[in-house]
Short mmCIF file of C-alpha atoms in Angstrom, two decimals:
data_model
loop_
_atom_site.label_atom_id
_atom_site.label_comp_id
_atom_site.label_asym_id
_atom_site.label_seq_id
_atom_site.Cartn_x
_atom_site.Cartn_y
_atom_site.Cartn_z
CA MET A 1 103.82 114.96 116.93
CA GLY A 2 106.74 112.86 115.90
CA ASP A 3 109.73 112.25 118.06
CA PRO A 4 113.10 113.05 116.48
CA THR A 5 114.86 110.67 118.81
CA ALA A 6 113.39 107.89 116.79
CA ALA A 7 115.63 108.11 113.78
CA THR A 8 114.29 106.81 110.49
CA GLN A 9 116.02 105.64 107.39
CA VAL A 10 115.54 107.52 104.13
CA LEU A 11 114.91 104.89 101.51
CA GLU A 12 115.34 105.10 97.77
CA PRO A 13 112.04 104.36 96.03
CA ALA A 14 111.78 100.75 95.01
CA GLU A 15 111.25 99.94 91.36
CA HIS A 16 107.64 100.16 90.24
CA ALA A 17 106.07 96.71 90.35
CA GLN A 18 102.91 95.38 88.81
CA LEU A 19 100.19 94.28 91.17
CA ASP A 20 100.84 90.72 92.29
CA ALA A 21 103.93 90.47 90.09
CA PRO A 22 106.84 88.49 91.55
CA SER A 23 109.37 90.53 93.49
CA GLY A 24 112.03 89.68 90.94
CA THR A 25 110.34 91.76 88.21
CA THR A 26 109.71 95.46 87.80
CA ALA A 27 106.90 96.75 85.59
CA GLY A 28 107.09 93.58 83.56
CA ILE A 29 110.86 93.94 82.98
CA PRO A 30 113.03 91.14 84.36
CA ASN A 31 115.23 92.12 87.24
CA PRO A 32 118.92 91.36 86.65
CA HIS A 33 119.01 89.90 90.16
CA PRO A 34 115.84 87.80 90.40
CA GLN A 35 114.92 86.21 93.68
CA ALA A 36 115.51 82.55 94.16
CA ALA A 37 112.93 80.40 92.46
CA THR A 38 112.30 78.62 95.74
CA THR A 39 110.87 81.79 97.31
CA PRO A 40 107.15 82.13 96.55
CA GLN A 41 105.63 85.61 96.46
CA THR A 42 103.36 87.09 99.10
CA SER A 43 100.23 88.75 97.69
CA ALA A 44 100.02 92.54 97.89
CA LYS A 45 96.92 92.53 100.13
CA LYS A 46 98.45 90.04 102.53
CA THR A 47 101.71 91.99 102.64
CA MET A 48 99.83 95.24 103.35
CA ALA A 49 98.04 93.65 106.30
CA LEU A 50 101.22 92.11 107.70
CA VAL A 51 103.14 95.37 107.36
CA LEU A 52 100.46 97.43 109.11
CA ILE A 53 100.19 95.00 112.02
CA ALA A 54 103.96 95.10 112.48
CA ALA A 55 104.06 98.89 112.09
CA LEU A 56 101.77 99.34 115.09
CA GLY A 57 104.20 97.61 117.43
CA MET A 58 107.32 99.04 115.79
CA TYR A 59 106.13 102.62 116.16
CA ILE A 60 105.09 102.17 119.78
CA MET A 61 108.51 100.70 120.57
CA SER A 62 110.47 103.41 118.76
CA LEU A 63 108.47 106.31 120.19
CA THR A 64 108.20 104.97 123.75
CA LEU A 65 111.76 104.07 124.69
CA GLY A 66 112.81 107.71 125.09
CA THR A 67 109.79 108.55 127.26
CA ALA A 68 110.34 105.46 129.38
CA LEU A 69 114.01 106.38 129.81
CA SER A 70 113.01 109.86 131.02
CA LEU A 71 110.70 108.41 133.66
CA ARG A 72 113.23 105.75 134.70
CA LEU A 73 116.02 108.31 135.19
CA ALA A 74 113.68 110.62 137.09
CA VAL A 75 113.35 107.83 139.68
CA VAL A 76 116.91 106.50 139.70
CA ASP A 77 118.83 109.77 139.26
CA PRO A 78 116.48 112.73 139.97
CA ALA A 79 119.23 115.28 140.66
CA ALA A 80 121.12 114.66 137.41
CA LYS A 81 118.39 113.25 135.19
CA GLU A 82 118.84 115.87 132.45
CA ALA A 83 122.59 115.25 132.13
CA SER A 84 122.14 111.48 132.23
CA TYR A 85 119.35 111.59 129.68
CA GLY A 86 121.41 113.87 127.45
CA MET A 87 124.38 111.51 127.53
CA ALA A 88 122.24 108.48 126.66
CA VAL A 89 120.47 110.23 123.79
CA SER A 90 123.62 111.86 122.37
CA ILE A 91 125.64 108.65 122.31
CA SER A 92 122.82 106.63 120.78
CA ALA A 93 122.10 109.33 118.17
CA LEU A 94 125.77 109.46 117.21
CA LEU A 95 125.86 105.69 116.73
CA LEU A 96 122.60 105.73 114.76
CA ILE A 97 124.10 108.02 112.14
CA VAL A 98 126.54 105.21 111.37
CA THR A 99 124.44 102.12 112.10
CA ILE A 100 121.30 103.11 110.16
CA PRO A 101 122.92 103.26 106.72
CA LEU A 102 125.29 100.41 107.61
CA THR A 103 122.57 97.98 108.68
CA GLY A 104 120.54 98.96 105.63
CA ALA A 105 123.48 98.18 103.36
CA LEU A 106 124.18 94.92 105.19
CA SER A 107 120.57 93.76 104.97
CA ASP A 108 120.62 94.50 101.23
CA ARG A 109 123.61 92.19 100.97
CA THR A 110 122.39 89.38 103.25
CA ALA A 111 122.28 85.96 101.63
CA SER A 112 120.32 83.80 104.05
CA ARG A 113 117.77 81.04 103.63
CA PHE A 114 115.56 83.15 105.92
CA GLY A 115 115.68 86.07 103.49
CA ARG A 116 117.41 89.44 103.66
CA ARG A 117 115.25 91.39 106.11
CA ARG A 118 114.01 88.79 108.59
CA PRO A 119 117.41 88.05 110.22
CA TRP A 120 118.02 91.75 110.88
CA ILE A 121 114.56 92.35 112.33
CA ILE A 122 114.91 89.42 114.72
CA GLY A 123 118.56 90.24 115.40
CA GLY A 124 117.57 93.75 116.42
CA LEU A 125 114.47 93.08 118.53
CA ILE A 126 115.90 90.32 120.76
CA PRO A 127 118.96 92.31 121.99
CA ALA A 128 116.73 95.38 122.37
CA LEU A 129 114.44 93.41 124.69
CA LEU A 130 117.37 92.15 126.78
CA ALA A 131 118.84 95.65 127.06
CA ALA A 132 115.43 97.06 128.05
CA ALA A 133 115.23 94.45 130.80
CA VAL A 134 118.59 95.65 132.14
CA ILE A 135 117.32 99.25 132.24
CA GLY A 136 114.24 98.16 134.15
CA THR A 137 116.08 96.10 136.76
CA VAL A 138 119.49 97.70 137.42
CA PRO A 139 119.28 100.97 139.44
CA SER A 140 122.63 102.27 138.17
CA THR A 141 122.78 105.33 135.92
CA PRO A 142 125.91 104.28 133.95
CA VAL A 143 124.42 100.83 133.34
CA ILE A 144 121.10 102.37 132.30
CA ILE A 145 122.85 104.70 129.84
CA ALA A 146 124.86 101.85 128.30
CA ALA A 147 121.81 99.58 128.10
CA TYR A 148 119.71 102.34 126.51
CA VAL A 149 122.31 102.88 123.80
CA VAL A 150 122.23 99.15 123.01
CA ALA A 151 118.42 99.02 123.16
CA LEU A 152 117.86 102.01 120.89
CA VAL A 153 120.49 101.10 118.31
CA CYS A 154 119.16 97.53 118.07
CA ALA A 155 115.52 98.66 118.02
CA GLN A 156 116.21 101.15 115.24
CA ALA A 157 118.15 98.56 113.25
CA ALA A 158 115.05 96.34 113.39
CA PHE A 159 112.68 99.23 112.65
CA ASN A 160 114.63 100.52 109.66
CA THR A 161 115.08 97.04 108.20
CA PHE A 162 111.33 96.51 108.58
CA SER A 163 110.65 99.84 106.85
CA VAL A 164 112.25 98.54 103.64
CA ILE A 165 109.60 95.83 103.22
CA PRO A 166 106.62 98.02 102.21
CA VAL A 167 108.85 99.83 99.71
CA GLU A 168 110.30 96.76 98.02
CA ALA A 169 107.38 94.34 98.38
CA LEU A 170 104.39 96.48 97.36
CA PRO A 171 103.51 97.81 93.91
CA ASP A 172 103.51 101.57 93.42
CA ASN A 173 99.72 101.84 93.43
CA LYS A 174 99.57 100.28 96.93
CA ARG A 175 102.39 102.10 98.72
CA GLY A 176 100.64 105.44 99.22
CA ARG A 177 97.79 104.12 101.32
CA VAL A 178 100.12 101.94 103.40
CA MET A 179 102.51 104.84 104.05
CA GLY A 180 99.57 107.05 104.97
CA ALA A 181 98.28 104.48 107.45
CA MET A 182 101.77 104.06 108.89
CA GLY A 183 102.02 107.82 109.28
CA MET A 184 98.82 107.85 111.31
CA PHE A 185 100.16 105.01 113.46
CA GLY A 186 103.27 107.11 114.09
CA ALA A 187 101.20 110.12 115.10
CA LEU A 188 99.18 108.03 117.57
CA ALA A 189 101.98 105.77 118.82
CA MET A 190 103.74 108.45 120.85
CA SER A 191 100.53 109.11 122.77
CA ALA A 192 99.89 105.42 123.35
CA GLY A 193 103.49 104.97 124.43
CA SER A 194 103.35 107.85 126.89
CA TYR A 195 100.20 106.46 128.52
CA LEU A 196 101.76 103.00 128.58
CA ALA A 197 104.95 104.26 130.25
CA ALA A 198 102.99 106.27 132.82
CA TRP A 199 100.74 103.31 133.62
CA LEU A 200 103.76 101.04 134.19
CA VAL A 201 106.09 103.59 135.84
CA ASP A 202 105.87 101.80 139.20
CA VAL A 203 107.00 98.53 137.57
CA PRO A 204 110.12 99.64 135.64
CA LEU A 205 110.85 96.21 134.18
CA TYR A 206 107.45 96.18 132.48
CA MET A 207 107.72 99.87 131.53
CA MET A 208 110.92 99.24 129.59
CA CYS A 209 110.14 95.77 128.17
CA VAL A 210 106.47 95.95 127.18
CA PRO A 211 107.05 98.36 124.22
CA VAL A 212 109.68 96.01 122.77
CA LEU A 213 107.48 92.99 123.44
CA LEU A 214 104.66 94.70 121.55
CA ALA A 215 107.00 95.17 118.59
CA ILE A 216 107.96 91.49 118.71
CA VAL A 217 104.36 90.24 119.02
CA CYS A 218 103.08 92.52 116.25
CA SER A 219 105.99 91.54 113.99
CA LEU A 220 105.49 87.80 114.41
CA PRO A 221 102.83 87.49 111.66
CA LEU A 222 105.14 89.33 109.25
CA LEU A 223 108.17 87.27 110.24
CA VAL A 224 106.28 83.98 109.85
CA LEU A 225 104.02 84.64 106.86
CA TYR A 226 105.89 87.13 104.68
CA LYS A 227 107.99 85.43 101.98
CA ASP A 228 111.19 87.45 102.35
CA PRO A 229 113.03 87.22 99.00
CA VAL A 230 116.09 84.99 99.20
CA LYS A 231 119.18 86.08 97.28
CA LYS A 232 122.24 84.10 96.33
CA ARG A 233 125.54 85.63 97.41
CA SER A 234 126.63 85.89 93.77
CA GLU A 235 123.61 88.10 93.06
CA LEU A 236 124.50 90.68 95.71
CA PRO A 237 126.88 93.64 95.24
CA PRO A 238 129.99 93.87 97.43
CA LEU A 239 129.91 96.14 100.46
CA ASP A 240 131.83 99.35 99.76
CA LEU A 241 132.25 101.18 103.09
CA LYS A 242 134.26 104.02 101.56
CA GLY A 243 131.63 104.51 98.90
CA LEU A 244 128.92 104.47 101.55
CA ALA A 245 130.73 107.18 103.53
CA ARG A 246 131.20 109.32 100.41
CA THR A 247 127.45 109.34 99.78
CA PHE A 248 127.00 111.68 102.74
CA ILE A 249 129.21 114.43 101.29
CA VAL A 250 127.71 117.28 99.22
CA ASN A 251 129.86 120.31 98.33
CA PRO A 252 128.06 123.44 99.64
CA ARG A 253 130.00 125.73 97.30
CA LYS A 254 128.83 123.86 94.24
CA HIS A 255 125.30 123.46 95.58
CA PRO A 256 124.46 126.51 97.76
CA ASN A 257 120.70 125.98 97.54
CA PHE A 258 121.16 122.48 98.95
CA ALA A 259 123.34 123.91 101.73
CA TRP A 260 120.88 126.63 102.77
CA ALA A 261 117.99 124.16 102.78
CA TRP A 262 120.09 121.82 104.94
CA VAL A 263 120.96 124.60 107.41
CA SER A 264 117.31 125.63 107.71
CA ARG A 265 116.30 122.04 108.41
CA PHE A 266 119.13 121.66 110.94
CA PHE A 267 117.88 124.68 112.93
CA ALA A 268 114.33 123.28 112.82
CA GLY A 269 115.72 119.95 114.05
CA ILE A 270 117.28 121.73 117.04
CA ALA A 271 113.86 123.19 117.90
CA MET A 272 112.15 119.78 117.65
CA THR A 273 114.80 118.04 119.73
CA ALA A 274 114.84 120.76 122.39
CA LEU A 275 111.09 120.44 122.94
CA PHE A 276 110.60 116.68 122.67
CA ALA A 277 113.67 115.65 124.65
CA TYR A 278 112.89 117.80 127.68
CA PHE A 279 109.17 118.49 127.87
CA ILE A 280 108.54 115.66 130.35
CA PHE A 281 111.24 117.02 132.67
CA PHE A 282 109.64 120.47 132.32
CA LEU A 283 106.31 119.04 133.43
CA MET A 284 108.06 117.64 136.51
CA ASP A 285 110.37 120.54 137.40
CA GLY A 286 108.61 123.52 135.82
CA LEU A 287 104.99 122.61 136.53
CA HIS A 288 105.79 120.40 139.58
CA MET A 289 103.93 117.30 138.43
CA PRO A 290 104.61 113.90 140.05
CA ILE A 291 106.37 111.44 137.76
CA ALA A 292 103.27 109.34 136.96
CA GLU A 293 101.16 112.45 136.31
CA ALA A 294 103.83 113.82 134.00
CA GLY A 295 103.74 110.59 132.01
CA ARG A 296 99.95 110.70 131.73
CA SER A 297 100.08 114.38 130.75
CA ALA A 298 102.59 113.54 128.03
CA GLY A 299 100.11 111.02 126.67
CA THR A 300 97.34 113.64 126.77
CA LEU A 301 99.48 116.14 124.89
CA THR A 302 100.43 113.74 122.12
CA LEU A 303 96.85 112.46 121.84
CA MET A 304 95.56 116.03 121.49
CA SER A 305 98.15 116.93 118.88
CA ALA A 306 97.71 113.79 116.73
CA PRO A 307 94.62 114.98 114.78
CA VAL A 308 96.15 118.45 114.43
CA SER A 309 99.33 116.95 113.00
CA ILE A 310 97.42 114.73 110.57
CA LEU A 311 95.32 117.69 109.39
CA PHE A 312 98.34 119.94 108.82
CA PHE A 313 100.34 117.15 107.19
CA MET A 314 97.58 116.69 104.63
CA ALA A 315 96.41 120.28 104.16
CA SER A 316 99.78 122.00 103.93
CA GLY A 317 101.12 119.55 101.35
CA TRP A 318 97.97 119.80 99.23
CA LEU A 319 97.84 123.61 99.43
CA SER A 320 101.55 123.99 98.68
CA ASP A 321 101.15 121.82 95.59
CA LYS A 322 98.02 123.73 94.58
CA ILE A 323 99.59 127.19 94.59
CA GLY A 324 103.04 125.99 93.56
CA ARG A 325 104.94 127.67 96.39
CA ARG A 326 107.16 126.16 99.12
CA LYS A 327 109.07 128.96 100.83
CA PRO A 328 106.09 130.73 102.46
CA PHE A 329 104.95 127.49 104.08
CA VAL A 330 108.42 126.57 105.35
CA ILE A 331 108.97 130.10 106.72
CA ALA A 332 105.55 130.14 108.41
CA ALA A 333 106.14 126.67 109.86
CA ALA A 334 109.52 127.64 111.33
CA LEU A 335 108.03 130.78 112.88
CA LEU A 336 105.14 128.77 114.34
CA MET A 337 107.60 126.38 116.01
CA ALA A 338 109.67 129.31 117.32
CA THR A 339 106.53 130.96 118.71
CA ALA A 340 105.45 127.73 120.37
CA LEU A 341 108.82 127.39 122.11
CA VAL A 342 108.49 130.93 123.48
CA ILE A 343 104.99 130.15 124.76
CA GLY A 344 106.26 126.94 126.33
CA ALA A 345 109.22 128.69 127.91
CA THR A 346 106.90 131.14 129.67
CA ALA A 347 104.14 128.64 130.56
CA ALA A 348 103.08 128.70 134.19
CA SER A 349 100.30 126.12 133.88
CA PHE A 350 99.59 122.93 132.01
CA GLU A 351 96.86 124.72 130.02
CA GLN A 352 99.39 127.25 128.75
CA PHE A 353 101.77 124.48 127.79
CA VAL A 354 98.96 122.75 125.88
CA VAL A 355 98.69 125.88 123.73
CA ALA A 356 102.44 125.77 123.04
CA TRP A 357 102.27 122.07 122.20
CA ILE A 358 99.38 122.46 119.73
CA VAL A 359 101.02 125.43 118.00
CA PHE A 360 104.23 123.44 117.70
CA ALA A 361 102.28 120.50 116.24
CA MET A 362 100.91 122.79 113.53
CA GLY A 363 104.34 124.14 112.66
CA GLN A 364 106.12 120.79 112.80
CA ALA A 365 103.58 119.02 110.56
CA MET A 366 103.66 121.84 108.03
CA TYR A 367 107.45 121.99 108.12
CA LEU A 368 108.10 118.28 107.67
CA THR A 369 105.61 118.10 104.80
CA VAL A 370 106.57 121.12 102.70
CA ASP A 371 110.26 121.24 103.61
CA LEU A 372 110.68 117.77 102.10
CA ALA A 373 109.22 119.08 98.83
CA LEU A 374 111.57 122.08 99.04
CA CYS A 375 114.53 119.76 99.62
CA ALA A 376 113.51 117.65 96.61
CA ALA A 377 113.55 120.80 94.47
CA VAL A 378 117.19 121.62 95.29
CA LEU A 379 118.75 118.16 94.96
CA PRO A 380 122.11 118.38 93.15
CA ASP A 381 121.50 115.34 90.93
CA ALA A 382 118.23 113.49 90.38
CA ARG A 383 120.21 110.28 89.84
CA ASP A 384 121.43 110.51 93.45
CA ALA A 385 118.08 111.46 94.99
CA GLY A 386 118.14 108.68 97.56
CA LYS A 387 121.64 109.58 98.71
CA ASP A 388 120.95 113.33 98.88
CA LEU A 389 117.69 112.83 100.78
CA ALA A 390 119.67 110.72 103.25
CA VAL A 391 122.01 113.70 103.70
CA PHE A 392 118.96 115.87 104.40
CA SER A 393 117.85 113.36 107.04
CA LEU A 394 121.10 114.05 108.91
CA ALA A 395 119.90 117.62 109.48
CA LEU A 396 117.26 116.18 111.82
CA SER A 397 119.52 113.48 113.27
CA ILE A 398 122.56 115.56 114.25
CA PRO A 399 120.55 117.80 116.65
CA ASN A 400 119.86 114.62 118.65
CA ILE A 401 123.59 114.62 119.38
CA ILE A 402 124.19 118.34 119.87
CA VAL A 403 121.15 119.40 121.90
CA PRO A 404 121.35 116.73 124.65
CA ALA A 405 125.10 117.34 124.91
CA ALA A 406 124.71 121.12 125.34
CA ALA A 407 121.41 121.17 127.25
CA PRO A 408 122.72 120.25 130.74
CA ALA A 409 125.03 123.30 130.79
CA ILE A 410 122.21 125.59 129.61
CA LEU A 411 119.71 124.12 132.08
CA ALA A 412 122.17 124.64 134.96
CA ILE A 413 122.36 128.40 134.41
CA GLY A 414 120.74 130.37 137.22
CA SER A 415 118.89 128.31 139.79
CA GLY A 416 118.85 125.22 137.56
CA HIS A 417 116.14 123.55 135.47
CA ASN A 418 116.31 126.56 133.14
CA TYR A 419 114.08 125.16 130.42
CA GLY A 420 113.03 128.69 129.49
CA LEU A 421 116.56 129.60 128.38
CA LEU A 422 116.94 126.33 126.46
CA TRP A 423 113.70 126.88 124.57
CA PHE A 424 114.35 130.59 123.96
CA ALA A 425 117.71 129.67 122.38
CA ALA A 426 116.08 126.96 120.26
CA ALA A 427 113.33 129.41 119.21
CA ALA A 428 115.94 131.95 118.09
CA LEU A 429 117.73 129.37 115.94
CA CYS A 430 114.46 128.13 114.46
CA ALA A 431 113.52 131.71 113.54
CA LEU A 432 116.98 132.14 111.99
CA GLY A 433 116.24 129.05 109.90
CA SER A 434 113.21 130.81 108.45
CA ILE A 435 115.59 133.52 107.19
CA THR A 436 118.03 131.11 105.56
CA VAL A 437 115.15 129.72 103.50
CA THR A 438 114.88 133.11 101.74
CA TRP A 439 118.45 132.69 100.45
CA ILE A 440 117.49 129.65 98.38
CA LYS A 441 117.35 130.61 94.72
CA GLY A 442 115.14 129.20 91.99
CA VAL A 443 112.39 127.91 94.31
CA ARG A 444 109.25 129.91 95.04
#
């Protein structure tokens, strides 16, 4: 299952390119902003290999930092780990909403002899490594929170800049297989990261730094061998911050279908965040596992759910296309996630929680696949598809701010560690999201 704390950038599709055509052309038509003649092209096959090698490390880094933070805070601040974790995740998620589109826009407008993307990848990974080292060596909760915010924002800046390369550098007939392989890496990376964090939990410096080091090592071939297109400053558009901010505004009165789809996705995002952000703490406090065992169990859970997620990602999308219906799949997926949260909230053993986790994996994979097709069907203007899909991505990003901010108060109700109440509340909202889908008109 994916981790919503690892925010991803929604990218506009790159222009269709002919196989092995220079990056400065699209489908045989000259680009009005051709790359500098001094920048040779990288072949499609070579680019595919370089991208996939880098993706392995990037995904492990992005999907491991949150798990490693949970385990680190459980050692340094066991009494207030939920509140501390919530503060770190909320602040970083809030900053990511701004920094993800901003760094994307800045990398588009970078005129450097090293290319547009390479400086931002390097400039993100190095500070992320330094901040991770601070987390692993300084036993102070405020310092850990501040360092995590820096580490995650920098890591995501690097990750999202990297994610542009397969879109802009590969021809259309090569992107699908690369994206599919990257999706499988993402499904497996959370499991690998959980095992890695649990294995290194007794050496916190390594636990925090090794995921970032893996991203750096795996990215080195791409950084060295990929011919990142060089642009002259005169070829790049000016940066319009006001225009960038306006792209995230859609009038719900004019576009009610868009609004209801967004609300449904927002409630589903709350369910995903509530489970993924706190399941490791539940294993410790609810099922009384030692810290290292909880980390290993997290790896087991994500490893078990990976093939289930891949199957439901593929099958639900294919079946939805085949019968031409979206709403039934989205409704069923939301109800599956709500049911899984109820099972998890009442779990008294690891085996019961495994059932909840697998059911949630089914629902999440189905939801993220078909809901995206539903969202595409209610876009206000096809000419602004990239912008409007970015607005939809906020529906999964904003819960990363709200849930960790509200969770400590909910968890403190009663005798404390009230994960049952947190997950019951998230289940209710997720079920409500299945109802709002029925209010979308014009989509089956």
